[in-house]
Amino acid sequence: MYKFGKITIICVGNLKEDYLRQAQGEFVKRLTPYGKLNIIEVAQDDNPAKEAGRILQKLSPNSYKIAMAIGGKSPSSEEFAKDMSKLAVSGHSHLEFIIGGSVGLADEVLNICNLRLSLSNMTFTHQMARIILLEQVYRTCRILNNEPYHK
């Protein structure tokens, strides 16, 4: 059975709407059998340097860092699943996804990331991006375990 070691999602801002908190809770519950998931929220700021400082303080030194960024790699769900599997096989047991706020991620955060990933060419709020990312991680687990849900 495919299981990820640890996934941390570092997000700027918090989920304000109940429906978003409920969606996050549902995906956290669904992901529990597949590995350890941690969601860290840092305070939002109009100053990208301040946000960057808060994000950098939360990053683990030995993790594989993935910035959610405009212009990043935009794989299909199947390709994302293959990429996640390859990372696990190559010894990357702790993945950290970083979702910036409305001003995006500062260069000092982007430059230390191993990968830049985009959910779509469309623009989503950082709150929605968090839910979509959680759903795609769950979909990945289902794909890699040949479990129903994906289609």
PDB file of C-alpha atoms in Angstrom:
ATOM      1  CA  MET A   1       0.000   0.000   0.000  1.00  0.00           C
ATOM      2  CA  TYR A   2       1.268   3.449  -0.910  1.00  0.00           C
ATOM      3  CA  LYS A   3       1.671   5.756   2.077  1.00  0.00           C
ATOM      4  CA  PHE A   4       3.447   9.077   2.225  1.00  0.00           C
ATOM      5  CA  GLY A   5       5.741   9.647   5.181  1.00  0.00           C
ATOM      6  CA  LYS A   6       4.810  13.173   6.128  1.00  0.00           C
ATOM      7  CA  ILE A   7       3.192  16.025   4.256  1.00  0.00           C
ATOM      8  CA  THR A   8       3.177  19.544   5.623  1.00  0.00           C
ATOM      9  CA  ILE A   9       1.150  22.267   3.976  1.00  0.00           C
ATOM     10  CA  ILE A  10       2.305  25.728   4.959  1.00  0.00           C
ATOM     11  CA  CYS A  11      -0.374  28.295   4.136  1.00  0.00           C
ATOM     12  CA  VAL A  12      -0.558  32.040   4.366  1.00  0.00           C
ATOM     13  CA  GLY A  13      -3.799  33.018   6.070  1.00  0.00           C
ATOM     14  CA  ASN A  14      -6.540  30.936   7.599  1.00  0.00           C
ATOM     15  CA  LEU A  15      -9.794  29.487   6.361  1.00  0.00           C
ATOM     16  CA  LYS A  16     -12.525  31.984   7.164  1.00  0.00           C
ATOM     17  CA  GLU A  17     -15.594  30.236   5.769  1.00  0.00           C
ATOM     18  CA  ASP A  18     -17.201  27.245   7.451  1.00  0.00           C
ATOM     19  CA  TYR A  19     -17.573  25.329   4.183  1.00  0.00           C
ATOM     20  CA  LEU A  20     -13.824  25.565   3.553  1.00  0.00           C
ATOM     21  CA  ARG A  21     -12.984  24.425   7.080  1.00  0.00           C
ATOM     22  CA  GLN A  22     -15.406  21.505   6.631  1.00  0.00           C
ATOM     23  CA  ALA A  23     -13.820  20.553   3.299  1.00  0.00           C
ATOM     24  CA  GLN A  24     -10.351  20.687   4.846  1.00  0.00           C
ATOM     25  CA  GLY A  25     -11.519  18.554   7.758  1.00  0.00           C
ATOM     26  CA  GLU A  26     -12.996  15.975   5.399  1.00  0.00           C
ATOM     27  CA  PHE A  27      -9.783  15.618   3.392  1.00  0.00           C
ATOM     28  CA  VAL A  28      -7.622  15.522   6.522  1.00  0.00           C
ATOM     29  CA  LYS A  29      -9.822  12.665   7.780  1.00  0.00           C
ATOM     30  CA  ARG A  30      -9.627  10.836   4.442  1.00  0.00           C
ATOM     31  CA  LEU A  31      -5.830  11.199   4.313  1.00  0.00           C
ATOM     32  CA  THR A  32      -5.223   9.894   7.849  1.00  0.00           C
ATOM     33  CA  PRO A  33      -4.677   6.238   6.758  1.00  0.00           C
ATOM     34  CA  TYR A  34      -2.052   7.272   4.188  1.00  0.00           C
ATOM     35  CA  GLY A  35       0.444   9.162   6.340  1.00  0.00           C
ATOM     36  CA  LYS A  36       1.037  12.082   8.630  1.00  0.00           C
ATOM     37  CA  LEU A  37      -0.466  15.379   7.472  1.00  0.00           C
ATOM     38  CA  ASN A  38       0.221  18.716   9.105  1.00  0.00           C
ATOM     39  CA  ILE A  39      -1.276  22.067   8.106  1.00  0.00           C
ATOM     40  CA  ILE A  40       0.503  25.170   9.343  1.00  0.00           C
ATOM     41  CA  GLU A  41      -1.009  28.622   8.940  1.00  0.00           C
ATOM     42  CA  VAL A  42       1.089  31.775   9.031  1.00  0.00           C
ATOM     43  CA  ALA A  43      -0.264  35.303   9.286  1.00  0.00           C
ATOM     44  CA  GLN A  44      -1.083  37.115   6.068  1.00  0.00           C
ATOM     45  CA  ASP A  45       0.636  40.422   5.326  1.00  0.00           C
ATOM     46  CA  ASP A  46       0.680  42.827   2.376  1.00  0.00           C
ATOM     47  CA  ASN A  47       4.463  42.816   2.686  1.00  0.00           C
ATOM     48  CA  PRO A  48       5.858  39.720   0.891  1.00  0.00           C
ATOM     49  CA  ALA A  49       9.104  39.911   2.899  1.00  0.00           C
ATOM     50  CA  LYS A  50       7.223  39.587   6.194  1.00  0.00           C
ATOM     51  CA  GLU A  51       5.217  36.630   4.884  1.00  0.00           C
ATOM     52  CA  ALA A  52       8.425  35.054   3.591  1.00  0.00           C
ATOM     53  CA  GLY A  53      10.043  35.365   7.008  1.00  0.00           C
ATOM     54  CA  ARG A  54       7.095  33.629   8.639  1.00  0.00           C
ATOM     55  CA  ILE A  55       7.129  30.845   6.054  1.00  0.00           C
ATOM     56  CA  LEU A  56      10.889  30.306   6.271  1.00  0.00           C
ATOM     57  CA  GLN A  57      10.643  29.889  10.057  1.00  0.00           C
ATOM     58  CA  LYS A  58       8.219  26.989   9.595  1.00  0.00           C
ATOM     59  CA  LEU A  59      10.172  25.030   6.971  1.00  0.00           C
ATOM     60  CA  SER A  60      12.013  21.864   7.924  1.00  0.00           C
ATOM     61  CA  PRO A  61      15.652  21.687   6.839  1.00  0.00           C
ATOM     62  CA  ASN A  62      15.499  18.204   5.285  1.00  0.00           C
ATOM     63  CA  SER A  63      12.124  18.336   3.550  1.00  0.00           C
ATOM     64  CA  TYR A  64      11.414  18.373  -0.184  1.00  0.00           C
ATOM     65  CA  LYS A  65       9.892  21.816  -0.687  1.00  0.00           C
ATOM     66  CA  ILE A  66       7.183  22.454  -3.280  1.00  0.00           C
ATOM     67  CA  ALA A  67       6.025  26.003  -3.966  1.00  0.00           C
ATOM     68  CA  MET A  68       2.508  26.413  -5.271  1.00  0.00           C
ATOM     69  CA  ALA A  69       3.251  29.088  -7.844  1.00  0.00           C
ATOM     70  CA  ILE A  70       1.967  30.625 -11.050  1.00  0.00           C
ATOM     71  CA  GLY A  71       3.993  29.284 -13.943  1.00  0.00           C
ATOM     72  CA  GLY A  72       4.971  26.121 -12.097  1.00  0.00           C
ATOM     73  CA  LYS A  73       4.670  22.605 -13.455  1.00  0.00           C
ATOM     74  CA  SER A  74       1.004  21.768 -14.015  1.00  0.00           C
ATOM     75  CA  PRO A  75       0.680  17.973 -14.183  1.00  0.00           C
ATOM     76  CA  SER A  76      -2.440  15.901 -14.683  1.00  0.00           C
ATOM     77  CA  SER A  77      -3.666  13.983 -11.639  1.00  0.00           C
ATOM     78  CA  GLU A  78      -2.023  10.819 -12.959  1.00  0.00           C
ATOM     79  CA  GLU A  79       1.288  12.611 -13.557  1.00  0.00           C
ATOM     80  CA  PHE A  80       1.128  14.143 -10.077  1.00  0.00           C
ATOM     81  CA  ALA A  81       0.589  10.672  -8.613  1.00  0.00           C
ATOM     82  CA  LYS A  82       3.620   9.333 -10.503  1.00  0.00           C
ATOM     83  CA  ASP A  83       5.712  12.285  -9.309  1.00  0.00           C
ATOM     84  CA  MET A  84       4.657  11.698  -5.695  1.00  0.00           C
ATOM     85  CA  SER A  85       5.517   8.013  -6.016  1.00  0.00           C
ATOM     86  CA  LYS A  86       8.953   8.817  -7.479  1.00  0.00           C
ATOM     87  CA  LEU A  87       9.662  11.222  -4.612  1.00  0.00           C
ATOM     88  CA  ALA A  88       8.766   8.547  -2.061  1.00  0.00           C
ATOM     89  CA  VAL A  89      10.934   5.911  -3.789  1.00  0.00           C
ATOM     90  CA  SER A  90      13.870   8.319  -3.982  1.00  0.00           C
ATOM     91  CA  GLY A  91      13.827   8.850  -0.217  1.00  0.00           C
ATOM     92  CA  HIS A  92      11.867  12.067   0.136  1.00  0.00           C
ATOM     93  CA  SER A  93       9.726  11.098   3.103  1.00  0.00           C
ATOM     94  CA  HIS A  94       8.761  14.659   4.097  1.00  0.00           C
ATOM     95  CA  LEU A  95       7.114  16.889   1.515  1.00  0.00           C
ATOM     96  CA  GLU A  96       6.320  20.504   2.297  1.00  0.00           C
ATOM     97  CA  PHE A  97       3.862  22.349   0.074  1.00  0.00           C
ATOM     98  CA  ILE A  98       3.888  26.127   0.401  1.00  0.00           C
ATOM     99  CA  ILE A  99       0.835  28.208  -0.510  1.00  0.00           C
ATOM    100  CA  GLY A 100       1.339  31.959  -0.501  1.00  0.00           C
ATOM    101  CA  GLY A 101      -1.212  34.658   0.119  1.00  0.00           C
ATOM    102  CA  SER A 102      -2.741  37.185  -2.234  1.00  0.00           C
ATOM    103  CA  VAL A 103       0.651  38.698  -3.056  1.00  0.00           C
ATOM    104  CA  GLY A 104       2.166  35.324  -3.966  1.00  0.00           C
ATOM    105  CA  LEU A 105       5.433  33.923  -2.662  1.00  0.00           C
ATOM    106  CA  ALA A 106       8.562  36.026  -2.294  1.00  0.00           C
ATOM    107  CA  ASP A 107      11.637  35.085  -4.316  1.00  0.00           C
ATOM    108  CA  GLU A 108      13.509  34.062  -1.173  1.00  0.00           C
ATOM    109  CA  VAL A 109      10.889  31.326  -0.614  1.00  0.00           C
ATOM    110  CA  LEU A 110      10.636  30.339  -4.284  1.00  0.00           C
ATOM    111  CA  ASN A 111      14.414  30.072  -4.609  1.00  0.00           C
ATOM    112  CA  ILE A 112      14.794  27.457  -1.862  1.00  0.00           C
ATOM    113  CA  CYS A 113      12.057  25.209  -3.235  1.00  0.00           C
ATOM    114  CA  ASN A 114      12.878  22.016  -5.088  1.00  0.00           C
ATOM    115  CA  LEU A 115       9.831  22.329  -7.328  1.00  0.00           C
ATOM    116  CA  ARG A 116       7.249  24.881  -8.404  1.00  0.00           C
ATOM    117  CA  LEU A 117       3.797  23.444  -8.933  1.00  0.00           C
ATOM    118  CA  SER A 118       0.672  25.056 -10.360  1.00  0.00           C
ATOM    119  CA  LEU A 119      -2.826  23.683  -9.857  1.00  0.00           C
ATOM    120  CA  SER A 120      -4.128  25.309 -13.026  1.00  0.00           C
ATOM    121  CA  ASN A 121      -3.680  28.190 -15.413  1.00  0.00           C
ATOM    122  CA  MET A 122      -6.703  29.659 -13.674  1.00  0.00           C
ATOM    123  CA  THR A 123      -6.336  31.782 -10.566  1.00  0.00           C
ATOM    124  CA  PHE A 124      -7.755  30.510  -7.256  1.00  0.00           C
ATOM    125  CA  THR A 125      -7.862  32.106  -3.840  1.00  0.00           C
ATOM    126  CA  HIS A 126      -5.167  30.747  -1.561  1.00  0.00           C
ATOM    127  CA  GLN A 127      -7.979  29.279   0.550  1.00  0.00           C
ATOM    128  CA  MET A 128      -9.401  27.343  -2.405  1.00  0.00           C
ATOM    129  CA  ALA A 129      -5.900  26.307  -3.492  1.00  0.00           C
ATOM    130  CA  ARG A 130      -5.450  24.609  -0.125  1.00  0.00           C
ATOM    131  CA  ILE A 131      -8.623  22.545  -0.580  1.00  0.00           C
ATOM    132  CA  ILE A 132      -7.760  21.652  -4.177  1.00  0.00           C
ATOM    133  CA  LEU A 133      -4.254  20.589  -3.148  1.00  0.00           C
ATOM    134  CA  LEU A 134      -5.642  18.400  -0.354  1.00  0.00           C
ATOM    135  CA  GLU A 135      -8.054  16.814  -2.803  1.00  0.00           C
ATOM    136  CA  GLN A 136      -5.250  16.103  -5.276  1.00  0.00           C
ATOM    137  CA  VAL A 137      -3.070  14.535  -2.572  1.00  0.00           C
ATOM    138  CA  TYR A 138      -6.020  12.322  -1.605  1.00  0.00           C
ATOM    139  CA  ARG A 139      -6.649  11.469  -5.271  1.00  0.00           C
ATOM    140  CA  THR A 140      -2.946  10.567  -5.591  1.00  0.00           C
ATOM    141  CA  CYS A 141      -3.197   8.127  -2.696  1.00  0.00           C
ATOM    142  CA  ARG A 142      -6.244   6.503  -4.252  1.00  0.00           C
ATOM    143  CA  ILE A 143      -4.586   6.268  -7.689  1.00  0.00           C
ATOM    144  CA  LEU A 144      -1.372   4.756  -6.325  1.00  0.00           C
ATOM    145  CA  ASN A 145      -3.328   2.180  -4.314  1.00  0.00           C
ATOM    146  CA  ASN A 146      -5.632   1.291  -7.214  1.00  0.00           C
ATOM    147  CA  GLU A 147      -8.594   2.294  -5.072  1.00  0.00           C
ATOM    148  CA  PRO A 148     -11.882   3.669  -6.409  1.00  0.00           C
ATOM    149  CA  TYR A 149     -12.493   7.423  -6.368  1.00  0.00           C
ATOM    150  CA  HIS A 150     -10.271   8.658  -9.143  1.00  0.00           C
ATOM    151  CA  LYS A 151     -12.709   8.370 -12.039  1.00  0.00           C
TER     152      LYS A 151
END
